[in-house]
CSV table of N, CA and C in Angstrom, one decimal:
chain,number,residue,atom,x,y,z
C,154,MET,N,-18.8,-73.4,10.7
C,154,MET,CA,-18.2,-73.0,9.7
C,154,MET,C,-18.7,-71.5,9.2
C,155,ARG,N,-17.4,-71.2,8.8
C,155,ARG,CA,-17.1,-69.7,8.5
C,155,ARG,C,-17.3,-69.5,6.8
C,156,ILE,N,-18.2,-68.7,6.7
C,156,ILE,CA,-18.9,-68.1,5.4
C,156,ILE,C,-17.5,-67.4,4.9
C,157,SER,N,-16.5,-66.9,4.0
C,157,SER,CA,-16.3,-66.3,3.4
C,157,SER,C,-16.0,-65.1,2.9
C,158,ALA,N,-15.7,-63.7,3.0
C,158,ALA,CA,-15.9,-62.8,2.3
C,158,ALA,C,-16.6,-63.1,0.5
C,159,ARG,N,-15.4,-63.6,0.2
C,159,ARG,CA,-15.7,-64.3,-1.3
C,159,ARG,C,-17.0,-65.3,-1.9
C,160,ALA,N,-17.4,-65.9,-0.5
C,160,ALA,CA,-18.9,-67.0,-0.7
C,160,ALA,C,-20.0,-65.8,-0.3
C,161,ASP,N,-19.7,-64.9,0.3
C,161,ASP,CA,-21.0,-64.3,0.6
C,161,ASP,C,-21.0,-62.7,-0.7
C,162,TYR,N,-19.8,-62.5,-0.9
C,162,TYR,CA,-20.2,-61.6,-2.3
C,162,TYR,C,-20.8,-62.3,-3.6
C,163,ALA,N,-20.0,-63.5,-3.4
C,163,ALA,CA,-20.9,-64.6,-4.7
C,163,ALA,C,-22.2,-64.7,-5.0
C,164,VAL,N,-22.7,-65.0,-3.5
C,164,VAL,CA,-24.0,-65.3,-3.4
C,164,VAL,C,-25.1,-64.1,-3.4
C,165,ARG,N,-24.4,-62.6,-3.1
C,165,ARG,CA,-25.1,-61.2,-2.6
C,165,ARG,C,-25.3,-61.0,-4.6
C,166,ALA,N,-23.9,-61.4,-5.4
C,166,ALA,CA,-23.9,-60.6,-6.6
C,166,ALA,C,-24.9,-61.6,-7.1
C,167,ALA,N,-24.8,-63.3,-7.1
C,167,ALA,CA,-26.2,-63.8,-8.2
C,167,ALA,C,-27.5,-63.4,-7.4
C,168,LEU,N,-27.8,-62.9,-6.5
C,168,LEU,CA,-29.1,-62.4,-6.0
C,168,LEU,C,-29.3,-60.9,-6.2
C,169,GLN,N,-28.5,-60.2,-6.7
C,169,GLN,CA,-28.5,-58.8,-7.4
C,169,GLN,C,-28.9,-59.1,-8.9
C,170,LEU,N,-28.3,-60.4,-9.8
C,170,LEU,CA,-28.4,-60.9,-11.0
C,170,LEU,C,-30.3,-61.4,-11.2
C,171,ALA,N,-30.1,-62.2,-10.0
C,171,ALA,CA,-31.6,-62.7,-10.0
C,171,ALA,C,-32.9,-61.7,-9.8
C,172,ALA,N,-32.6,-61.2,-9.1
C,172,ALA,CA,-33.5,-59.8,-9.2
C,172,ALA,C,-33.6,-58.7,-10.2
C,173,SER,N,-32.8,-58.7,-10.8
C,173,SER,CA,-33.1,-57.7,-12.6
C,173,SER,C,-33.1,-58.6,-13.2
C,174,ARG,N,-33.4,-60.0,-13.4
C,174,ARG,CA,-33.2,-60.9,-14.6
C,174,ARG,C,-33.9,-61.0,-15.8
C,175,ASP,N,-35.0,-59.6,-15.6
C,175,ASP,CA,-36.1,-59.2,-16.8
C,175,ASP,C,-35.5,-58.1,-17.2
C,176,ASP,N,-34.1,-57.5,-16.7
C,176,ASP,CA,-34.0,-55.9,-16.6
C,176,ASP,C,-32.5,-56.2,-17.9
C,177,GLY,N,-32.0,-57.7,-18.2
C,177,GLY,CA,-31.3,-57.5,-19.4
C,177,GLY,C,-29.8,-57.6,-18.4
C,178,PRO,N,-28.7,-58.3,-18.9
C,178,PRO,CA,-27.5,-58.1,-18.2
C,178,PRO,C,-27.1,-56.7,-17.5
C,179,LEU,N,-26.2,-57.2,-16.4
C,179,LEU,CA,-26.0,-55.9,-15.2
C,179,LEU,C,-24.3,-56.2,-15.7
C,180,LYS,N,-24.1,-54.9,-15.4
C,180,LYS,CA,-22.8,-55.1,-15.2
C,180,LYS,C,-21.7,-54.6,-14.5
C,181,ALA,N,-20.7,-55.2,-14.3
C,181,ALA,CA,-19.9,-55.8,-12.7
C,181,ALA,C,-20.2,-54.6,-12.1
C,182,GLU,N,-19.9,-52.9,-12.4
C,182,GLU,CA,-19.7,-52.3,-11.7
C,182,GLU,C,-21.3,-51.6,-10.7
C,183,ALA,N,-22.2,-52.1,-11.5
C,183,ALA,CA,-23.6,-52.2,-11.0
C,183,ALA,C,-24.3,-52.9,-9.8
C,184,ILE,N,-23.5,-54.0,-10.2
C,184,ILE,CA,-23.6,-55.1,-9.0
C,184,ILE,C,-22.4,-54.5,-8.0
C,185,ALA,N,-21.6,-54.3,-8.1
C,185,ALA,CA,-20.8,-53.9,-6.7
C,185,ALA,C,-21.2,-52.3,-6.3
C,186,ASP,N,-22.0,-51.8,-7.3
C,186,ASP,CA,-22.5,-50.8,-6.5
C,186,ASP,C,-23.7,-50.8,-5.9
C,187,ALA,N,-24.8,-51.6,-6.5
C,187,ALA,CA,-25.9,-52.3,-5.2
C,187,ALA,C,-25.7,-52.9,-4.4
C,188,GLN,N,-24.3,-53.9,-4.2
C,188,GLN,CA,-24.2,-54.8,-3.0
C,188,GLN,C,-22.9,-54.5,-2.0
C,189,ASP,N,-22.6,-53.4,-2.5
C,189,ASP,CA,-21.4,-52.5,-1.8
C,189,ASP,C,-20.5,-53.7,-1.6
C,190,ILE,N,-19.8,-54.0,-3.1
C,190,ILE,CA,-18.4,-55.1,-2.9
C,190,ILE,C,-17.6,-54.8,-4.0
C,191,PRO,N,-16.6,-54.8,-3.4
C,191,PRO,CA,-15.0,-53.9,-4.3
C,191,PRO,C,-15.4,-54.6,-5.1
C,192,HIS,N,-15.1,-53.8,-6.2
C,192,HIS,CA,-15.1,-53.6,-8.1
C,192,HIS,C,-14.3,-54.3,-8.1
C,193,LYS,N,-12.7,-55.1,-7.9
C,193,LYS,CA,-12.0,-55.7,-8.9
C,193,LYS,C,-12.0,-57.3,-8.1
C,194,PHE,N,-12.5,-57.3,-6.8
C,194,PHE,CA,-12.7,-58.1,-6.9
C,194,PHE,C,-13.8,-59.3,-6.9
C,195,LEU,N,-15.1,-58.3,-7.2
C,195,LEU,CA,-16.3,-59.2,-7.9
C,195,LEU,C,-16.2,-59.4,-8.9
C,196,GLU,N,-15.7,-58.8,-10.0
C,196,GLU,CA,-14.8,-59.2,-11.3
C,196,GLU,C,-14.0,-60.6,-11.4
C,197,GLY,N,-13.3,-60.7,-10.4
C,197,GLY,CA,-12.9,-62.1,-10.5
C,197,GLY,C,-13.5,-63.4,-9.8
C,198,ILE,N,-14.8,-62.8,-9.1
C,198,ILE,CA,-15.8,-63.3,-8.3
C,198,ILE,C,-16.7,-63.9,-9.9
C,199,LEU,N,-17.1,-63.1,-10.5
C,199,LEU,CA,-17.7,-62.8,-11.4
C,199,LEU,C,-17.1,-64.2,-12.6
C,200,ASN,N,-16.1,-64.0,-13.0
C,200,ASN,CA,-15.0,-64.9,-13.6
C,200,ASN,C,-15.3,-66.3,-13.4
C,201,ASP,N,-15.1,-66.4,-12.0
C,201,ASP,CA,-15.2,-67.9,-11.6
C,201,ASP,C,-16.4,-68.3,-11.8
C,202,MET,N,-17.8,-67.3,-11.7
C,202,MET,CA,-19.1,-68.0,-11.9
C,202,MET,C,-19.2,-68.0,-13.1
C,203,ARG,N,-18.4,-67.9,-14.0
C,203,ARG,CA,-19.2,-67.8,-15.8
C,203,ARG,C,-17.9,-69.3,-16.1
C,204,ARG,N,-16.9,-69.4,-15.4
C,204,ARG,CA,-16.0,-70.9,-16.0
C,204,ARG,C,-16.9,-72.4,-14.9
C,205,GLY,N,-17.7,-71.5,-13.7
C,205,GLY,CA,-18.4,-72.7,-13.4
C,205,GLY,C,-20.0,-72.5,-13.7
C,206,GLY,N,-20.3,-71.6,-15.0
C,206,GLY,CA,-21.4,-72.4,-15.5
C,206,GLY,C,-22.7,-71.4,-15.0
C,207,LEU,N,-22.6,-70.7,-14.1
C,207,LEU,CA,-23.6,-70.1,-13.3
C,207,LEU,C,-24.0,-68.5,-13.6
C,208,VAL,N,-23.2,-68.1,-14.5
C,208,VAL,CA,-23.8,-66.9,-15.2
C,208,VAL,C,-23.0,-66.9,-16.5
C,209,LEU,N,-23.3,-65.8,-17.4
C,209,LEU,CA,-23.2,-65.3,-18.6
C,209,LEU,C,-22.5,-64.2,-18.7
C,210,SER,N,-21.8,-63.7,-19.6
C,210,SER,CA,-21.0,-62.8,-19.5
C,210,SER,C,-21.3,-62.4,-21.3
C,211,GLN,N,-21.9,-60.8,-21.6
C,211,GLN,CA,-22.0,-60.3,-22.9
C,211,GLN,C,-21.0,-59.3,-23.3
C,212,ARG,N,-20.4,-59.3,-23.9
C,212,ARG,CA,-19.2,-57.7,-23.8
C,212,ARG,C,-20.3,-56.9,-24.8
C,213,GLY,N,-19.5,-55.4,-25.1
C,213,GLY,CA,-20.8,-54.4,-25.4
C,213,GLY,C,-21.3,-53.4,-25.0
C,214,GLY,N,-21.7,-52.2,-25.3
C,214,GLY,CA,-22.2,-51.3,-24.8
C,214,GLY,C,-23.2,-52.0,-23.7
C,215,ASN,N,-24.1,-52.8,-24.2
C,215,ASN,CA,-25.3,-53.3,-23.5
C,215,ASN,C,-24.9,-54.7,-22.5
C,216,GLY,N,-23.9,-54.9,-23.0
C,216,GLY,CA,-23.6,-55.8,-22.1
C,216,GLY,C,-23.6,-55.9,-20.8
C,217,GLY,N,-22.7,-57.3,-20.0
C,217,GLY,CA,-22.7,-57.7,-18.7
C,217,GLY,C,-22.9,-59.1,-18.4
C,218,TYR,N,-23.5,-59.0,-17.0
C,218,TYR,CA,-23.7,-61.0,-16.6
C,218,TYR,C,-25.1,-60.8,-16.5
C,219,ARG,N,-25.6,-61.7,-16.5
C,219,ARG,CA,-26.7,-62.5,-16.6
C,219,ARG,C,-26.9,-64.2,-16.0
C,220,LEU,N,-27.7,-64.6,-15.2
C,220,LEU,CA,-27.7,-66.0,-14.8
C,220,LEU,C,-27.4,-66.6,-16.2
C,221,ALA,N,-26.8,-67.7,-15.9
C,221,ALA,CA,-27.0,-69.2,-16.8
C,221,ALA,C,-28.0,-69.6,-17.0
C,222,ARG,N,-28.9,-69.8,-15.7
C,222,ARG,CA,-30.3,-70.4,-15.8
C,222,ARG,C,-30.7,-70.2,-14.9
C,223,PRO,N,-32.5,-70.3,-14.2
C,223,PRO,CA,-33.1,-69.9,-13.9
C,223,PRO,C,-32.7,-69.5,-12.5
C,224,ALA,N,-33.0,-68.7,-11.8
C,224,ALA,CA,-32.9,-68.6,-10.4
C,224,ALA,C,-33.6,-69.9,-9.2
C,225,GLU,N,-34.6,-70.2,-10.2
C,225,GLU,CA,-35.0,-71.3,-9.1
C,225,GLU,C,-34.3,-72.4,-9.0
C,226,SER,N,-33.6,-72.6,-10.2
C,226,SER,CA,-32.8,-74.0,-10.1
C,226,SER,C,-31.2,-73.7,-10.0
C,227,ILE,N,-30.7,-72.8,-9.3
C,227,ILE,CA,-29.4,-72.3,-8.7
C,227,ILE,C,-29.1,-72.6,-7.5
C,228,SER,N,-29.0,-73.2,-6.6
C,228,SER,CA,-28.8,-73.5,-5.5
C,228,SER,C,-27.8,-72.5,-4.4
C,229,ILE,N,-27.9,-71.6,-3.2
C,229,ILE,CA,-27.0,-71.3,-2.4
C,229,ILE,C,-25.6,-71.9,-2.4
C,230,ALA,N,-25.6,-73.3,-2.7
C,230,ALA,CA,-24.5,-74.5,-2.2
C,230,ALA,C,-24.2,-74.5,-3.6
C,231,ASP,N,-25.0,-74.4,-4.6
C,231,ASP,CA,-24.0,-74.0,-5.9
C,231,ASP,C,-23.2,-73.0,-6.3
C,232,VAL,N,-23.3,-72.2,-5.6
C,232,VAL,CA,-22.9,-70.5,-6.0
C,232,VAL,C,-21.6,-70.8,-5.1
C,233,ILE,N,-22.0,-70.8,-3.5
C,233,ILE,CA,-20.4,-71.0,-2.7
C,233,ILE,C,-19.5,-72.6,-3.1
C,234,ARG,N,-19.9,-73.4,-3.7
C,234,ARG,CA,-18.8,-73.9,-4.5
C,234,ARG,C,-18.1,-74.1,-5.8
C,235,VAL,N,-18.8,-72.9,-6.6
C,235,VAL,CA,-18.2,-72.5,-7.4
C,235,VAL,C,-16.9,-71.7,-7.2
C,236,VAL,N,-16.9,-70.7,-6.2
C,236,VAL,CA,-16.2,-69.9,-5.6
C,236,VAL,C,-15.3,-70.3,-4.5
C,237,GLU,N,-15.6,-71.8,-3.8
C,237,GLU,CA,-14.5,-71.8,-2.7
C,237,GLU,C,-14.6,-73.3,-2.7
C,238,GLY,N,-15.7,-74.0,-3.3
C,238,GLY,CA,-15.5,-75.7,-3.9
C,238,GLY,C,-15.8,-76.4,-2.6
C,239,PRO,N,-15.7,-77.3,-2.1
C,239,PRO,CA,-16.5,-77.9,-0.9
C,239,PRO,C,-16.8,-77.3,-0.2
C,240,LEU,N,-18.4,-77.6,0.3
C,240,LEU,CA,-19.0,-76.5,1.9
C,240,LEU,C,-18.4,-76.5,3.1
C,241,VAL,N,-17.8,-78.3,3.2
C,241,VAL,CA,-17.6,-78.3,4.6
C,241,VAL,C,-16.2,-78.8,4.3
C,242,SER,N,-15.1,-78.6,5.1
C,242,SER,CA,-14.1,-79.0,5.1
C,242,SER,C,-13.5,-78.9,6.4
C,243,VAL,N,-12.6,-79.9,6.7
C,243,VAL,CA,-11.9,-80.0,8.3
C,243,VAL,C,-10.1,-79.8,7.8
C,244,ARG,N,-9.6,-78.7,8.0
C,244,ARG,CA,-7.9,-78.4,7.6
C,244,ARG,C,-7.9,-78.3,5.5
C,245,GLY,N,-8.9,-78.2,5.2
C,245,GLY,CA,-8.6,-77.7,3.8
C,245,GLY,C,-8.9,-79.4,2.9
C,246,VAL,N,-9.4,-80.2,3.8
C,246,VAL,CA,-9.4,-82.0,3.5
C,246,VAL,C,-11.5,-82.4,3.8
C,247,ARG,N,-11.9,-82.9,2.5
C,247,ARG,CA,-13.1,-83.3,3.4
C,247,ARG,C,-13.2,-84.2,3.8
C,248,PRO,N,-14.7,-84.4,4.7
C,248,PRO,CA,-14.5,-85.0,5.6
C,248,PRO,C,-14.2,-87.0,5.5
C,249,PRO,N,-14.6,-87.4,4.2
C,249,PRO,CA,-14.2,-89.0,4.1
C,249,PRO,C,-13.0,-89.6,4.1
C,250,GLU,N,-12.1,-88.1,3.8
C,250,GLU,CA,-10.7,-87.9,3.5
C,250,GLU,C,-9.8,-88.3,4.7
C,251,LEU,N,-10.9,-87.9,5.6
C,251,LEU,CA,-9.8,-88.5,6.8
C,251,LEU,C,-10.2,-89.7,8.0
C,252,SER,N,-9.5,-89.3,9.1
C,252,SER,CA,-9.5,-90.8,9.8
C,252,SER,C,-8.6,-90.3,11.5
C,253,TYR,N,-9.5,-90.7,12.2
C,253,TYR,CA,-9.0,-90.1,13.4
C,253,TYR,C,-8.8,-91.6,14.4
C,254,THR,N,-8.2,-91.8,15.6
C,254,THR,CA,-7.9,-92.7,15.9
C,254,THR,C,-8.1,-92.2,17.8
C,255,GLY,N,-8.3,-93.1,18.7
C,255,GLY,CA,-8.4,-93.8,20.1
C,255,GLY,C,-9.8,-92.6,19.9
C,256,PRO,N,-9.7,-91.6,21.6
C,256,PRO,CA,-10.6,-90.9,22.0
C,256,PRO,C,-11.2,-90.2,20.4
C,257,ALA,N,-10.8,-89.5,19.5
C,257,ALA,CA,-11.1,-88.5,18.4
C,257,ALA,C,-11.5,-89.6,17.4
C,258,GLU,N,-12.1,-90.9,17.6
C,258,GLU,CA,-12.1,-91.7,16.2
C,258,GLU,C,-13.5,-91.3,15.7
C,259,SER,N,-14.9,-90.8,17.0
C,259,SER,CA,-15.6,-90.1,16.8
C,259,SER,C,-16.4,-88.8,15.7
C,260,LEU,N,-14.9,-88.0,15.6
C,260,LEU,CA,-15.2,-86.7,15.1
C,260,LEU,C,-15.7,-87.2,14.2
C,261,LEU,N,-15.1,-88.1,13.0
C,261,LEU,CA,-15.5,-88.1,11.7
C,261,LEU,C,-16.9,-88.1,11.6
C,262,PRO,N,-17.9,-89.3,12.1
C,262,PRO,CA,-18.9,-88.8,12.0
C,262,PRO,C,-20.2,-87.8,12.7
C,263,LEU,N,-19.3,-87.1,12.9
C,263,LEU,CA,-19.4,-85.5,13.5
C,263,LEU,C,-19.7,-84.7,12.7
C,264,TRP,N,-18.1,-84.2,12.1
C,264,TRP,CA,-18.2,-84.1,10.7
C,264,TRP,C,-19.2,-84.2,9.5
C,265,ILE,N,-19.1,-85.6,9.3
C,265,ILE,CA,-20.0,-85.8,8.3
C,265,ILE,C,-21.5,-85.3,8.5
C,266,ALA,N,-21.8,-85.7,10.0
C,266,ALA,CA,-23.1,-84.9,10.2
C,266,ALA,C,-23.4,-83.6,10.0
C,267,LEU,N,-22.0,-82.9,10.3
C,267,LEU,CA,-22.4,-81.0,10.2
C,267,LEU,C,-22.3,-81.1,8.5
C,268,ARG,N,-21.3,-81.6,7.9
C,268,ARG,CA,-21.7,-81.9,6.2
C,268,ARG,C,-23.0,-82.2,5.8
C,269,SER,N,-23.7,-83.2,6.5
C,269,SER,CA,-25.0,-83.3,5.8
C,269,SER,C,-26.1,-82.2,6.2
C,270,ASN,N,-26.0,-81.5,7.3
C,270,ASN,CA,-26.7,-80.5,7.4
C,270,ASN,C,-26.6,-79.4,6.6
C,271,VAL,N,-25.3,-79.1,6.4
C,271,VAL,CA,-25.2,-77.7,5.7
C,271,VAL,C,-25.3,-77.6,4.2
C,272,ARG,N,-25.6,-79.1,3.7
C,272,ARG,CA,-25.8,-78.7,2.4
C,272,ARG,C,-27.3,-79.3,2.2
C,273,GLU,N,-27.5,-80.3,3.1
C,273,GLU,CA,-29.4,-79.8,3.6
C,273,GLU,C,-29.8,-78.4,2.8
C,274,ILE,N,-29.5,-77.6,4.3
C,274,ILE,CA,-30.2,-76.1,3.9
C,274,ILE,C,-29.1,-75.3,2.9
C,275,LEU,N,-28.5,-75.7,2.5
C,275,LEU,CA,-27.8,-74.6,1.3
C,275,LEU,C,-28.0,-75.4,0.0
C,276,GLU,N,-28.3,-76.8,0.0
C,276,GLU,CA,-28.8,-77.3,-1.5
C,276,GLU,C,-30.3,-77.0,-1.4
C,277,GLY,N,-31.1,-76.9,-0.5
C,277,GLY,CA,-32.4,-76.5,-0.5
C,277,GLY,C,-33.3,-74.9,-0.5
C,278,VAL,N,-32.0,-74.4,-0.7
C,278,VAL,CA,-32.0,-72.8,-1.0
C,278,VAL,C,-32.3,-72.4,-1.9
C,279,SER,N,-32.6,-71.7,-3.1
C,279,SER,CA,-32.2,-71.3,-4.6
C,279,SER,C,-32.1,-69.9,-4.2
C,280,LEU,N,-31.4,-69.2,-4.9
C,280,LEU,CA,-31.6,-68.0,-5.4
C,280,LEU,C,-32.8,-67.2,-5.6
C,281,ALA,N,-34.0,-67.8,-6.2
C,281,ALA,CA,-35.2,-67.0,-6.1
C,281,ALA,C,-35.9,-67.0,-4.4
C,282,ASP,N,-35.7,-68.5,-3.7
C,282,ASP,CA,-36.1,-68.3,-2.6
C,282,ASP,C,-35.5,-66.8,-1.7
C,283,VAL,N,-34.5,-66.9,-2.1
C,283,VAL,CA,-33.6,-65.7,-1.2
C,283,VAL,C,-34.0,-64.7,-1.6
C,284,ALA,N,-34.2,-64.2,-3.1
C,284,ALA,CA,-34.4,-63.1,-3.8
C,284,ALA,C,-35.8,-62.5,-3.4
C,285,SER,N,-36.6,-63.6,-3.4
C,285,SER,CA,-38.2,-63.4,-3.1
C,285,SER,C,-38.1,-63.0,-1.7
C,286,ALA,N,-37.7,-63.6,-0.7
C,286,ALA,CA,-37.6,-63.5,0.7
C,286,ALA,C,-38.6,-64.8,1.4
C,287,ARG,N,-38.4,-65.5,0.2
C,287,ARG,CA,-39.6,-66.5,1.1
C,287,ARG,C,-38.4,-68.0,0.8
C,288,LEU,N,-37.7,-67.9,2.0
C,288,LEU,CA,-37.5,-68.9,2.9
C,288,LEU,C,-38.1,-70.4,2.6
C,289,PRO,N,-37.5,-71.5,2.2
C,289,PRO,CA,-38.7,-72.8,2.1
C,289,PRO,C,-39.1,-72.8,3.8
C,290,ALA,N,-40.0,-73.7,4.4
C,290,ALA,CA,-40.5,-73.5,5.4
C,290,ALA,C,-39.6,-74.1,6.7
C,291,ASP,N,-38.7,-74.9,6.5
C,291,ASP,CA,-38.2,-75.7,7.4
C,291,ASP,C,-36.9,-75.0,7.4
C,292,VAL,N,-36.4,-74.4,6.4
C,292,VAL,CA,-35.2,-73.3,6.9
C,292,VAL,C,-35.8,-71.9,7.8
C,293,ALA,N,-37.0,-71.6,7.4
C,293,ALA,CA,-37.3,-70.3,8.2
C,293,ALA,C,-37.4,-70.9,9.2
C,294,ALA,N,-37.8,-71.9,10.1
C,294,ALA,CA,-38.3,-72.8,10.9
C,294,ALA,C,-37.1,-72.4,12.1
C,295,LEU,N,-35.8,-72.8,11.2
C,295,LEU,CA,-34.8,-72.9,12.1
C,295,LEU,C,-34.3,-71.5,12.7
C,296,THR,N,-34.7,-70.4,12.7
C,296,THR,CA,-34.5,-69.5,12.9
C,296,THR,C,-35.6,-68.7,13.9
C,297,ASP,N,-36.9,-69.6,14.0
C,297,ASP,CA,-37.7,-68.8,14.8
C,297,ASP,C,-37.1,-69.1,16.6
C,298,ALA,N,-35.6,-70.0,16.8
C,298,ALA,CA,-35.3,-70.2,18.3
C,298,ALA,C,-34.7,-69.2,18.8
C,299,PRO,N,-35.1,-68.4,19.6
C,299,PRO,CA,-34.2,-67.0,19.8
C,299,PRO,C,-32.8,-67.5,19.9
C,300,LYS,N,-32.1,-68.7,20.5
C,300,LYS,CA,-30.9,-68.8,20.5
C,300,LYS,C,-30.0,-68.8,19.5
C,301,ALA,N,-30.9,-69.0,17.7
C,301,ALA,CA,-30.4,-68.7,16.7
C,301,ALA,C,-29.9,-67.9,16.2
C,302,TRP,N,-30.4,-66.5,17.5
C,302,TRP,CA,-29.8,-64.9,16.9
C,302,TRP,C,-28.5,-64.9,18.2
C,303,VAL,N,-28.3,-65.8,18.5
C,303,VAL,CA,-27.3,-65.0,19.8
C,303,VAL,C,-26.3,-66.3,19.7
C,304,ASN,N,-25.7,-65.2,20.4
C,304,ASN,CA,-23.9,-65.9,20.0
C,304,ASN,C,-23.4,-66.1,21.2
C,305,PRO,N,-23.2,-67.4,21.9
C,305,PRO,CA,-23.0,-67.6,22.9
C,305,PRO,C,-21.7,-67.5,23.6
């Protein structure tokens, strides 16, 4: 699985909003500066997040962006889906829409298992969890294995 720059930036922007939810709306420039995200690219991402119901925008001198719901109720999966679409696809196709034959036939259950695990992790972690540096125990445990931190 590959996390695009767009998805990474969207999650980071959402985390910045979650961390400053009591400070009022944040301007896109402030989010971009705080997270080192190209401003123009971020504007498009924030518009997608607004259309997806994750953020609200307010115009004016005191305007900016804020989360549309509490950070506890927005999962990392929610953010990625709004800006990228399905969490797991194969050649741009969702796994249940695929079919294979012969020795490749068992690829479909493998892709479904991968999607299930990705969903379980990303749907189980909220913006509040990450912003507060308190990942759920089952997710944090996955990082305990030394192999988790090494590229083969």
